[in-house]
Amino acid sequence: MVGTSELMESPFLDLNNGSSVVEKILAEGFNPASVVPEPLPPVVMTNGEDHGDGEEEVVVGGNIKIKKREIVLGRNVHTTCLAVTEPDANDEVTGDKDAFMASVLARYRKTLLEKTKYHLGYPYNLDFDYGALGQLQHFSINNLGDPFIESNYGVHSREFEVGVLDWFARLWEIEKEEYWGYITNCGTEGNLHGILVGREVFPDGILYASKESHYSVFKAARMYRMDCVKIATLVSGEIDCSDFKDKLLVNKDKPAIINVNIGTTVKGAVDDLDLVIQTLEESGFSHDRFYIHCDGALFGLMMPFVKRAPKVSFKKPIGSVSVSGHKFVGCPMPCGVQITRLEHINALSRNVEYLASRDATIMGSRNGHAPIFLWYTLNRKGYKGFQKEVQKCLRNAHYLKDRLRESGISAMLNELSSTVVFERPQDEEFVRRWQLACQGNIAHVVVMPNVTIDKLNVFLDELVEKRSTWYQVDKVQSPCIAAEIGAENCVCKIHTR
């Protein structure tokens, strides 16, 4: 337990000699631009949702064995947190604290630059320049209530928000007078809202989602106390409509609320929306007995620019679509876009007198800066700009997949995806260096507009060099991941004989 006297002491003052700790740090050659090393996180046994038994199948000597799977949690930030402290009485004179904070921020900026340099595993487009919007950072912009109804709070950006929504409404083919939507605080909020609308339309409906859906879908089911049925997937990660049909028929007496993935989290698989609708119809569900939410977090903005991709359109019997704004679009803060049919939103909306508006969102306050950033990017790039970036990402993803296979590394790339799946690196330090997302025996790289061929080459060269030490002849062999990516994509010894 920390004593009262310890709490009263300032961390910037050395009570033994009265000198400033900041002065000591600077005198000792403190480099504010240095990157603070991070300890490796602990290893724990999994109890994840997709592998509730904490077990996995592994191939050893051609035989299948069951073993407990371990996962690595991120480090405990409390061990390296930056404490908030009270200013010393003489700080205004000495400027010690200002100097200390400036040094911390300078070092943090250096860390961000370094982390961005080695970022490959998560779907964030880090290629953006919003210098022109710096002049707006002095304002507290809050889009309270309904985007289409101005509230009493005047420092808002509704004009930008509705402009962005109209752009996406055109993309997904729904008329202005037929849709409702808003700029969410993240992709998860889009899923929470879309599924909530489905639950309000069908209070006794059952939620169906493939087992490779984003965890926020199952979080929604828990939050809303909904019955949820998990659907099997194909090796590609796409929903297995045969299993979907079997489970629909078991619950034929209740309406269906379906989450359709426009790009799964791990494998980037795109569910066939037309086949999902066909399966519902063949199972006896008329259009007034199902609600489809399309989770397009990343690929929802990429698929419209891929000719052979299943089209996401409100001309089809879907209820809502959500997409993240900080992923393919490229936005410096988490945000997203959620659009649904106007006819569905009345069940959710409530008038709020003190706002002079109504609310049908998940959150009350919303980041008013996000719509401006999105509006700025959409205006600069337009449909043609995004089409070029999609083509670049798909081309670079194929390059990465081909290079991995040429290097004897098992790898898979879905036809409509820029997510390259490959065998999980054996070194967790390597995983953290490149910020790879891992699940079980596989990892992935999400090729975004900011990921260049040069960056991929650096990653590949380092991976190949590391593998030469991980897998040595007659000692440890590279794993078989045919179960995760298909035998045709696996280059382990079993599948290359």
Coordinates of C-alpha atoms in Angstrom, one line a residue:
M1 CA 0.0 0.0 0.0
V2 CA 1.3 3.5 -0.9
G3 CA 1.6 5.8 2.0
T4 CA 0.2 9.3 2.1
S5 CA 3.7 10.9 2.1
E6 CA 4.5 9.0 -1.1
L7 CA 1.4 10.2 -2.8
M8 CA 2.3 13.8 -2.0
E9 CA 5.7 13.6 -3.6
S10 CA 6.2 15.0 -7.1
P11 CA 7.8 12.5 -9.6
F12 CA 9.7 15.5 -11.1
L13 CA 11.5 16.5 -7.9
D14 CA 14.3 14.6 -6.2
L15 CA 13.7 15.3 -2.5
N16 CA 17.2 14.2 -1.5
N17 CA 18.9 17.1 -3.1
G18 CA 16.1 19.3 -4.3
S19 CA 17.2 19.1 -8.0
S20 CA 14.7 18.6 -10.8
V21 CA 14.5 15.1 -12.2
V22 CA 13.9 16.7 -15.6
E23 CA 17.2 18.5 -15.3
K24 CA 18.9 15.2 -14.5
I25 CA 17.4 13.5 -17.4
L26 CA 18.3 16.2 -19.9
A27 CA 21.8 16.4 -18.4
E28 CA 22.4 12.7 -18.9
G29 CA 21.8 13.0 -22.6
F30 CA 18.1 12.1 -22.6
N31 CA 17.0 11.6 -26.2
P32 CA 13.4 12.6 -26.6
A33 CA 13.2 11.0 -30.0
S34 CA 14.3 7.6 -28.8
V35 CA 11.8 4.6 -29.0
V36 CA 11.0 3.0 -25.7
P37 CA 11.5 -0.8 -25.9
E38 CA 8.5 -2.9 -25.0
P39 CA 8.6 -6.2 -23.1
L40 CA 7.1 -9.2 -24.7
P41 CA 3.6 -10.0 -23.4
P42 CA 2.7 -13.1 -21.4
V43 CA 1.5 -16.4 -22.9
V44 CA -1.9 -17.7 -21.7
M45 CA -4.2 -20.6 -22.5
T46 CA -7.0 -19.7 -24.8
N47 CA -10.7 -19.7 -23.9
G48 CA -11.7 -17.8 -27.0
E49 CA -15.2 -17.8 -28.5
D50 CA -14.2 -19.7 -31.7
H51 CA -12.2 -22.3 -29.8
G52 CA -14.1 -22.5 -26.5
D53 CA -12.5 -25.8 -25.6
G54 CA -9.0 -24.2 -25.9
E55 CA -7.9 -27.1 -28.2
E56 CA -6.7 -27.3 -31.7
E57 CA -5.8 -30.1 -34.1
V58 CA -2.1 -30.3 -35.2
V59 CA -0.4 -32.7 -37.5
V60 CA 2.7 -34.4 -36.1
G61 CA 4.4 -37.0 -38.2
G62 CA 1.4 -37.4 -40.4
N63 CA -0.9 -38.0 -37.4
I64 CA -3.5 -35.7 -36.0
K65 CA -3.1 -34.8 -32.4
I66 CA -5.0 -32.5 -30.1
K67 CA -3.1 -30.0 -28.0
K68 CA -4.0 -26.9 -25.9
R69 CA -3.6 -23.8 -27.9
E70 CA -1.8 -20.8 -26.3
I71 CA -2.4 -17.2 -27.2
V72 CA -0.3 -14.2 -26.4
L73 CA -1.9 -11.2 -24.7
G74 CA -0.7 -7.7 -25.2
R75 CA 1.6 -6.2 -22.6
N76 CA 0.2 -4.6 -19.4
V77 CA 0.2 -0.9 -20.1
H78 CA 0.2 -0.1 -16.4
T79 CA 3.8 -1.2 -16.3
T80 CA 4.8 1.6 -18.7
C81 CA 2.0 4.1 -18.3
L82 CA 2.6 7.9 -18.3
A83 CA 1.3 9.1 -14.9
V84 CA -0.6 12.3 -14.6
T85 CA 0.9 14.5 -11.9
E86 CA 0.3 17.8 -10.2
P87 CA 2.5 20.8 -11.3
D88 CA 5.1 22.0 -8.8
A89 CA 4.7 25.4 -7.3
N90 CA 7.6 26.8 -9.3
D91 CA 6.8 25.1 -12.6
E92 CA 5.6 28.4 -14.2
V93 CA 9.0 29.9 -13.5
T94 CA 11.3 27.0 -14.3
G95 CA 9.3 25.5 -17.2
D96 CA 10.4 22.1 -16.1
K97 CA 7.1 20.4 -16.6
D98 CA 6.6 22.0 -20.0
A99 CA 10.0 20.8 -21.0
F100 CA 9.3 17.3 -19.7
M101 CA 6.0 17.0 -21.5
A102 CA 7.5 18.3 -24.7
S103 CA 10.2 15.6 -24.5
V104 CA 7.6 12.9 -23.9
L105 CA 5.5 14.0 -26.8
A106 CA 8.6 14.2 -29.1
R107 CA 9.5 10.6 -28.1
Y108 CA 6.0 9.5 -28.6
R109 CA 5.9 10.9 -32.1
K110 CA 9.1 9.0 -32.9
T111 CA 7.5 5.9 -31.6
L112 CA 4.5 6.4 -33.8
L113 CA 6.7 6.9 -36.8
E114 CA 8.6 3.7 -36.0
K115 CA 5.4 1.7 -35.4
T116 CA 3.8 3.0 -38.6
K117 CA 6.9 1.9 -40.5
Y118 CA 6.4 -1.8 -39.4
H119 CA 2.6 -1.9 -39.5
L120 CA 1.2 -4.8 -41.6
G121 CA -1.3 -6.8 -39.7
Y122 CA -4.3 -4.6 -39.2
P123 CA -6.6 -3.0 -41.8
Y124 CA -5.7 0.7 -41.4
N125 CA -4.9 3.0 -44.3
L126 CA -2.1 5.2 -42.9
D127 CA -1.6 7.1 -46.1
F128 CA -3.3 10.4 -45.5
D129 CA -2.6 14.1 -45.2
Y130 CA -5.1 16.2 -43.4
G131 CA -2.9 19.3 -42.8
A132 CA -5.6 21.6 -44.1
L133 CA -7.9 20.5 -41.3
G134 CA -5.5 21.4 -38.5
Q135 CA -7.3 24.8 -38.2
L136 CA -10.4 23.0 -36.9
Q137 CA -8.7 21.2 -33.9
H138 CA -9.4 24.2 -31.6
F139 CA -13.2 23.5 -31.7
S140 CA -15.3 21.0 -29.8
I141 CA -17.4 19.7 -32.7
N142 CA -20.2 17.4 -31.4
N143 CA -22.9 16.0 -33.6
L144 CA -25.6 15.3 -31.0
G145 CA -28.8 13.6 -31.9
D146 CA -30.1 12.9 -35.4
P147 CA -27.8 13.9 -38.3
F148 CA -30.8 15.2 -40.3
I149 CA -32.2 17.4 -37.5
E150 CA -30.2 20.3 -36.2
S151 CA -30.0 20.4 -32.4
N152 CA -29.6 23.4 -30.0
Y153 CA -25.9 22.8 -30.0
G154 CA -24.5 24.9 -32.8
V155 CA -20.9 23.7 -33.0
H156 CA -21.6 20.7 -35.2
S157 CA -20.7 19.3 -38.6
R158 CA -24.0 17.9 -39.8
E159 CA -23.7 19.4 -43.3
F160 CA -20.5 17.4 -43.7
E161 CA -22.0 14.3 -42.1
V162 CA -25.1 14.2 -44.4
G163 CA -22.9 14.9 -47.4
V164 CA -20.8 11.8 -46.6
L165 CA -23.9 9.8 -46.0
D166 CA -25.4 10.8 -49.4
W167 CA -22.1 9.7 -51.1
F168 CA -22.4 6.2 -49.5
A169 CA -26.1 6.1 -50.3
R170 CA -25.3 6.5 -54.0
L171 CA -22.6 3.9 -53.7
W172 CA -25.0 1.4 -52.2
E173 CA -28.0 2.4 -54.4
I174 CA -30.6 3.8 -52.1
E175 CA -32.5 7.1 -52.7
K176 CA -32.1 10.1 -50.3
E177 CA -35.7 9.9 -49.1
E178 CA -35.4 6.2 -48.4
Y179 CA -32.4 5.9 -46.2
W180 CA -31.2 7.0 -42.7
G181 CA -27.7 6.8 -41.3
Y182 CA -25.0 8.4 -39.3
I183 CA -21.2 8.6 -38.8
T184 CA -20.4 6.1 -36.1
N185 CA -17.4 6.2 -33.7
C186 CA -16.1 2.9 -35.0
G187 CA -16.9 -0.2 -37.1
T188 CA -18.2 -2.1 -34.1
E189 CA -20.8 0.6 -33.5
G190 CA -22.0 0.1 -37.0
N191 CA -22.5 -3.6 -36.3
L192 CA -24.2 -2.9 -33.0
H193 CA -26.6 -0.5 -34.6
G194 CA -27.4 -2.7 -37.7
I195 CA -28.2 -5.7 -35.5
L196 CA -30.2 -3.6 -33.1
V197 CA -32.3 -2.3 -36.0
G198 CA -32.8 -5.9 -37.1
R199 CA -33.8 -6.9 -33.5
E200 CA -36.3 -4.0 -33.3
V201 CA -37.9 -5.0 -36.7
F202 CA -38.1 -8.6 -35.5
P203 CA -38.1 -8.7 -31.7
D204 CA -38.3 -12.5 -31.7
G205 CA -35.9 -13.0 -34.6
I206 CA -32.8 -15.3 -34.4
L207 CA -29.4 -13.9 -35.3
Y208 CA -27.4 -16.0 -37.7
A209 CA -23.7 -15.3 -38.3
S210 CA -20.8 -17.3 -39.6
K211 CA -18.2 -18.4 -37.1
E212 CA -15.7 -16.2 -38.8
S213 CA -17.7 -13.0 -38.3
H214 CA -16.2 -10.2 -36.3
Y215 CA -16.4 -10.5 -32.5
S216 CA -18.6 -7.4 -32.3
V217 CA -21.5 -9.4 -33.9
F218 CA -21.5 -11.9 -31.1
K219 CA -21.0 -9.1 -28.6
A220 CA -24.3 -7.6 -30.0
A221 CA -26.1 -10.9 -29.4
R222 CA -24.9 -10.9 -25.8
M223 CA -25.8 -7.2 -25.3
Y224 CA -29.3 -7.6 -26.8
R225 CA -30.0 -11.0 -25.2
M226 CA -30.6 -12.5 -28.7
D227 CA -30.6 -16.1 -29.7
C228 CA -27.6 -16.5 -31.9
V229 CA -26.8 -19.4 -34.2
K230 CA -23.2 -19.8 -35.6
I231 CA -22.9 -21.0 -39.2
A232 CA -20.0 -23.1 -40.4
T233 CA -17.6 -21.6 -43.0
L234 CA -15.8 -22.9 -46.0
V235 CA -12.0 -23.1 -45.9
S236 CA -11.9 -19.7 -47.6
G237 CA -13.7 -18.3 -44.6
E238 CA -16.9 -17.7 -46.6
I239 CA -20.3 -18.6 -45.0
D240 CA -21.3 -22.2 -45.7
C241 CA -24.8 -21.8 -47.1
S242 CA -25.5 -25.5 -46.9
D243 CA -25.1 -25.4 -43.2
F244 CA -27.0 -22.1 -43.1
K245 CA -30.0 -23.7 -44.8
D246 CA -30.0 -26.6 -42.4
K247 CA -30.1 -24.3 -39.4
L248 CA -32.7 -22.0 -40.9
L249 CA -35.0 -25.0 -41.4
V250 CA -34.7 -25.9 -37.7
N251 CA -36.0 -22.5 -36.7
K252 CA -38.3 -21.9 -39.6
D253 CA -41.1 -20.5 -37.3
K254 CA -39.0 -17.5 -36.3
P255 CA -37.8 -14.5 -38.4
A256 CA -34.1 -14.5 -39.4
I257 CA -31.6 -11.7 -38.7
I258 CA -28.4 -12.3 -40.7
N259 CA -25.0 -10.8 -40.6
V260 CA -23.3 -11.0 -44.0
N261 CA -19.6 -10.4 -44.1
I262 CA -18.2 -8.2 -46.8
G263 CA -14.7 -9.4 -45.9
T264 CA -14.1 -11.5 -42.8
T265 CA -11.7 -10.3 -40.1
V266 CA -9.0 -13.0 -40.5
K267 CA -9.2 -14.3 -44.1
G268 CA -10.9 -11.4 -45.9
A269 CA -13.5 -13.8 -47.2
V270 CA -16.6 -12.2 -48.9
D271 CA -19.9 -13.9 -48.2
D272 CA -22.0 -14.3 -51.4
L273 CA -24.9 -12.0 -50.6
D274 CA -27.0 -13.3 -53.6
L275 CA -26.5 -16.9 -52.4
V276 CA -27.5 -15.9 -48.8
I277 CA -30.7 -14.4 -50.1
Q278 CA -31.4 -17.4 -52.4
T279 CA -30.9 -19.7 -49.4
L280 CA -33.4 -17.7 -47.3
E281 CA -35.9 -17.8 -50.1
E282 CA -35.4 -21.6 -50.7
S283 CA -35.9 -22.2 -47.0
G284 CA -39.3 -20.5 -47.0
F285 CA -38.4 -17.1 -45.7
S286 CA -40.2 -14.3 -47.6
H287 CA -38.6 -10.9 -47.7
D288 CA -40.8 -9.7 -44.9
R289 CA -39.4 -12.4 -42.5
F290 CA -35.7 -11.6 -42.7
Y291 CA -33.3 -8.7 -42.1
I292 CA -29.8 -8.7 -43.5
H293 CA -27.0 -6.5 -42.0
C294 CA -23.9 -6.3 -44.2
D295 CA -20.7 -5.9 -42.2
G296 CA -18.4 -4.2 -44.7
A297 CA -15.8 -2.8 -42.3
L298 CA -12.9 -3.0 -44.7
F299 CA -14.0 -4.4 -48.0
G300 CA -17.4 -2.6 -48.1
L301 CA -15.7 0.2 -49.8
M302 CA -13.4 -2.0 -51.9
M303 CA -16.0 -4.4 -53.4
P304 CA -17.9 -1.8 -55.4
F305 CA -14.7 -1.3 -57.5
V306 CA -14.1 -5.0 -58.2
K307 CA -16.2 -6.0 -61.2
R308 CA -16.5 -9.7 -60.3
A309 CA -17.5 -9.0 -56.7
P310 CA -21.0 -9.7 -55.4
K311 CA -22.8 -6.3 -55.4
V312 CA -23.9 -4.8 -52.2
S313 CA -27.0 -2.8 -53.0
F314 CA -30.2 -1.7 -51.3
K315 CA -32.0 -2.7 -54.5
K316 CA -31.6 -6.2 -52.9
P317 CA -33.6 -7.1 -49.8
I318 CA -31.0 -6.0 -47.2
G319 CA -31.6 -3.9 -44.1
S320 CA -28.3 -2.1 -43.4
V321 CA -24.7 -1.7 -44.4
S322 CA -21.8 -0.5 -42.3
V323 CA -18.2 0.4 -43.2
S324 CA -15.2 1.7 -41.2
G325 CA -13.9 5.1 -42.0
H326 CA -10.4 4.6 -40.5
K327 CA -9.7 1.5 -42.6
F328 CA -9.7 1.8 -46.4
V329 CA -10.8 5.4 -46.5
G330 CA -8.0 6.4 -44.2
C331 CA -8.9 8.6 -41.2
P332 CA -6.8 9.5 -38.2
M333 CA -9.5 8.6 -35.7
P334 CA -11.7 5.5 -35.5
C335 CA -15.1 6.1 -37.2
G336 CA -17.5 4.5 -39.5
V337 CA -20.6 4.9 -41.7
Q338 CA -23.9 3.1 -40.9
I339 CA -26.9 3.3 -43.4
T340 CA -30.2 1.6 -43.0
R341 CA -33.7 2.0 -44.5
L342 CA -35.6 5.0 -43.2
E343 CA -38.7 2.9 -42.6
H344 CA -36.9 0.8 -40.0
I345 CA -35.5 3.7 -37.9
N346 CA -38.8 5.0 -36.3
A347 CA -38.8 2.0 -34.0
L348 CA -35.5 3.1 -32.5
S349 CA -35.8 6.9 -32.5
R350 CA -36.8 9.0 -29.5
N351 CA -37.4 12.7 -29.3
V352 CA -35.0 14.5 -26.9
E353 CA -36.4 17.9 -25.9
Y354 CA -33.3 19.5 -24.5
L355 CA -31.5 18.8 -27.8
A356 CA -34.4 19.9 -29.9
S357 CA -33.6 16.8 -31.9
R358 CA -34.3 13.1 -31.9
D359 CA -31.9 10.2 -31.2
A360 CA -31.6 6.8 -32.8
T361 CA -27.9 6.2 -32.5
I362 CA -25.9 3.9 -30.2
M363 CA -23.9 6.8 -28.6
G364 CA -25.3 10.2 -27.7
S365 CA -22.4 12.4 -28.6
R366 CA -20.5 11.7 -31.8
N367 CA -17.2 12.9 -33.0
G368 CA -17.9 15.9 -35.2
H369 CA -14.4 16.0 -36.6
A370 CA -14.7 12.6 -38.2
P371 CA -17.3 13.5 -40.9
I372 CA -15.1 16.5 -41.9
F373 CA -12.1 14.2 -42.4
L374 CA -14.2 11.7 -44.4
W375 CA -15.8 14.5 -46.5
Y376 CA -12.3 15.9 -47.2
T377 CA -11.0 12.5 -48.4
L378 CA -14.0 11.6 -50.5
N379 CA -13.8 14.9 -52.3
R380 CA -10.1 14.5 -52.9
K381 CA -10.2 10.9 -54.2
G382 CA -13.7 10.3 -55.5
Y383 CA -14.9 7.0 -57.0
K384 CA -12.0 6.9 -59.5
G385 CA -9.4 7.5 -56.9
F386 CA -10.7 4.7 -54.7
Q387 CA -10.8 2.4 -57.8
K388 CA -7.1 3.0 -58.4
E389 CA -6.3 2.3 -54.8
V390 CA -8.3 -0.9 -54.8
Q391 CA -6.4 -2.1 -57.9
K392 CA -3.1 -1.3 -56.3
C393 CA -4.0 -3.2 -53.1
L394 CA -5.1 -6.3 -55.0
R395 CA -2.0 -6.2 -57.2
N396 CA 0.3 -5.9 -54.2
A397 CA -1.5 -8.6 -52.3
H398 CA -1.0 -11.0 -55.2
Y399 CA 2.7 -10.0 -55.2
L400 CA 3.0 -10.8 -51.5
K401 CA 1.2 -14.2 -51.8
D402 CA 3.4 -15.2 -54.8
R403 CA 6.6 -14.2 -53.0
L404 CA 5.6 -16.2 -49.9
R405 CA 4.9 -19.3 -52.0
E406 CA 8.1 -18.9 -53.9
S407 CA 9.9 -18.9 -50.5
G408 CA 8.3 -22.1 -49.5
I409 CA 5.8 -20.5 -47.1
S410 CA 2.2 -21.7 -47.1
A411 CA -0.1 -18.8 -48.1
M412 CA -3.7 -18.1 -49.2
L413 CA -5.3 -15.1 -50.8
N414 CA -9.1 -15.0 -51.5
E415 CA -10.0 -13.9 -55.0
L416 CA -11.7 -10.7 -53.8
S417 CA -9.4 -9.9 -51.0
S418 CA -6.2 -8.0 -50.1
T419 CA -5.7 -10.0 -46.9
V420 CA -2.9 -12.5 -47.4
V421 CA -3.0 -15.4 -44.9
F422 CA 0.1 -17.4 -44.1
E423 CA 1.7 -19.7 -41.5
R424 CA 2.1 -18.0 -38.1
P425 CA 5.6 -16.9 -37.4
Q426 CA 7.2 -18.8 -34.5
D427 CA 8.8 -15.8 -32.9
E428 CA 6.4 -13.5 -31.0
E429 CA 9.0 -10.7 -31.1
F430 CA 8.8 -10.8 -34.9
V431 CA 5.0 -10.8 -34.7
R432 CA 5.0 -7.8 -32.5
R433 CA 7.6 -6.0 -34.6
W434 CA 5.4 -6.3 -37.7
Q435 CA 2.2 -6.0 -35.7
L436 CA 0.7 -9.1 -37.3
A437 CA -2.8 -10.3 -36.4
C438 CA -2.7 -14.0 -35.5
Q439 CA -5.3 -16.7 -34.9
G440 CA -4.3 -20.3 -34.1
N441 CA -1.7 -21.5 -36.7
I442 CA -2.2 -18.6 -39.1
A443 CA -1.3 -14.9 -39.4
H444 CA -2.2 -12.3 -42.0
V445 CA -1.0 -9.2 -43.7
V446 CA -3.7 -6.7 -44.8
V447 CA -2.4 -4.9 -47.9
M448 CA -3.6 -1.3 -47.7
P449 CA -2.9 1.7 -49.9
N450 CA 0.1 2.7 -47.8
V451 CA 1.7 -0.7 -48.1
T452 CA 4.3 -0.5 -50.8
I453 CA 6.3 -3.2 -52.6
D454 CA 9.4 -2.0 -50.9
K455 CA 7.8 -2.4 -47.5
L456 CA 6.6 -5.9 -48.4
N457 CA 10.1 -6.8 -49.6
V458 CA 11.7 -5.8 -46.3
F459 CA 9.1 -7.9 -44.5
L460 CA 9.6 -10.9 -46.7
D461 CA 13.4 -10.7 -46.5
E462 CA 13.3 -10.6 -42.7
L463 CA 10.7 -13.4 -42.5
V464 CA 12.7 -15.7 -44.8
E465 CA 15.8 -15.0 -42.8
K466 CA 14.0 -15.7 -39.5
R467 CA 12.5 -18.9 -40.8
S468 CA 16.0 -20.3 -41.6
T469 CA 16.6 -20.3 -37.8
W470 CA 13.0 -21.4 -36.8
Y471 CA 12.9 -24.4 -39.1
Q472 CA 16.2 -26.3 -39.4
V473 CA 16.7 -29.6 -41.2
D474 CA 15.8 -32.7 -39.2
K475 CA 14.8 -30.5 -36.2
V476 CA 11.6 -28.5 -36.5
Q477 CA 9.5 -28.5 -39.7
S478 CA 7.1 -25.8 -40.8
P479 CA 3.6 -26.6 -39.7
C480 CA 0.8 -28.0 -41.8
I481 CA -2.0 -25.4 -42.1
A482 CA -4.1 -27.2 -44.7
A483 CA -7.1 -27.2 -42.3
E484 CA -7.0 -23.4 -42.2
I485 CA -6.1 -22.4 -45.8
G486 CA -6.7 -25.6 -47.9
A487 CA -4.4 -28.3 -49.0
E488 CA -3.7 -26.6 -52.3
N489 CA -2.2 -23.6 -50.5
C490 CA -0.2 -25.5 -47.9
V491 CA 3.5 -26.3 -48.8
C492 CA 4.4 -28.4 -45.7
K493 CA 6.2 -31.7 -46.3
I494 CA 2.9 -33.6 -46.2
H495 CA 1.4 -31.6 -49.1
T496 CA 4.5 -31.2 -51.2
R497 CA 5.4 -34.9 -51.6

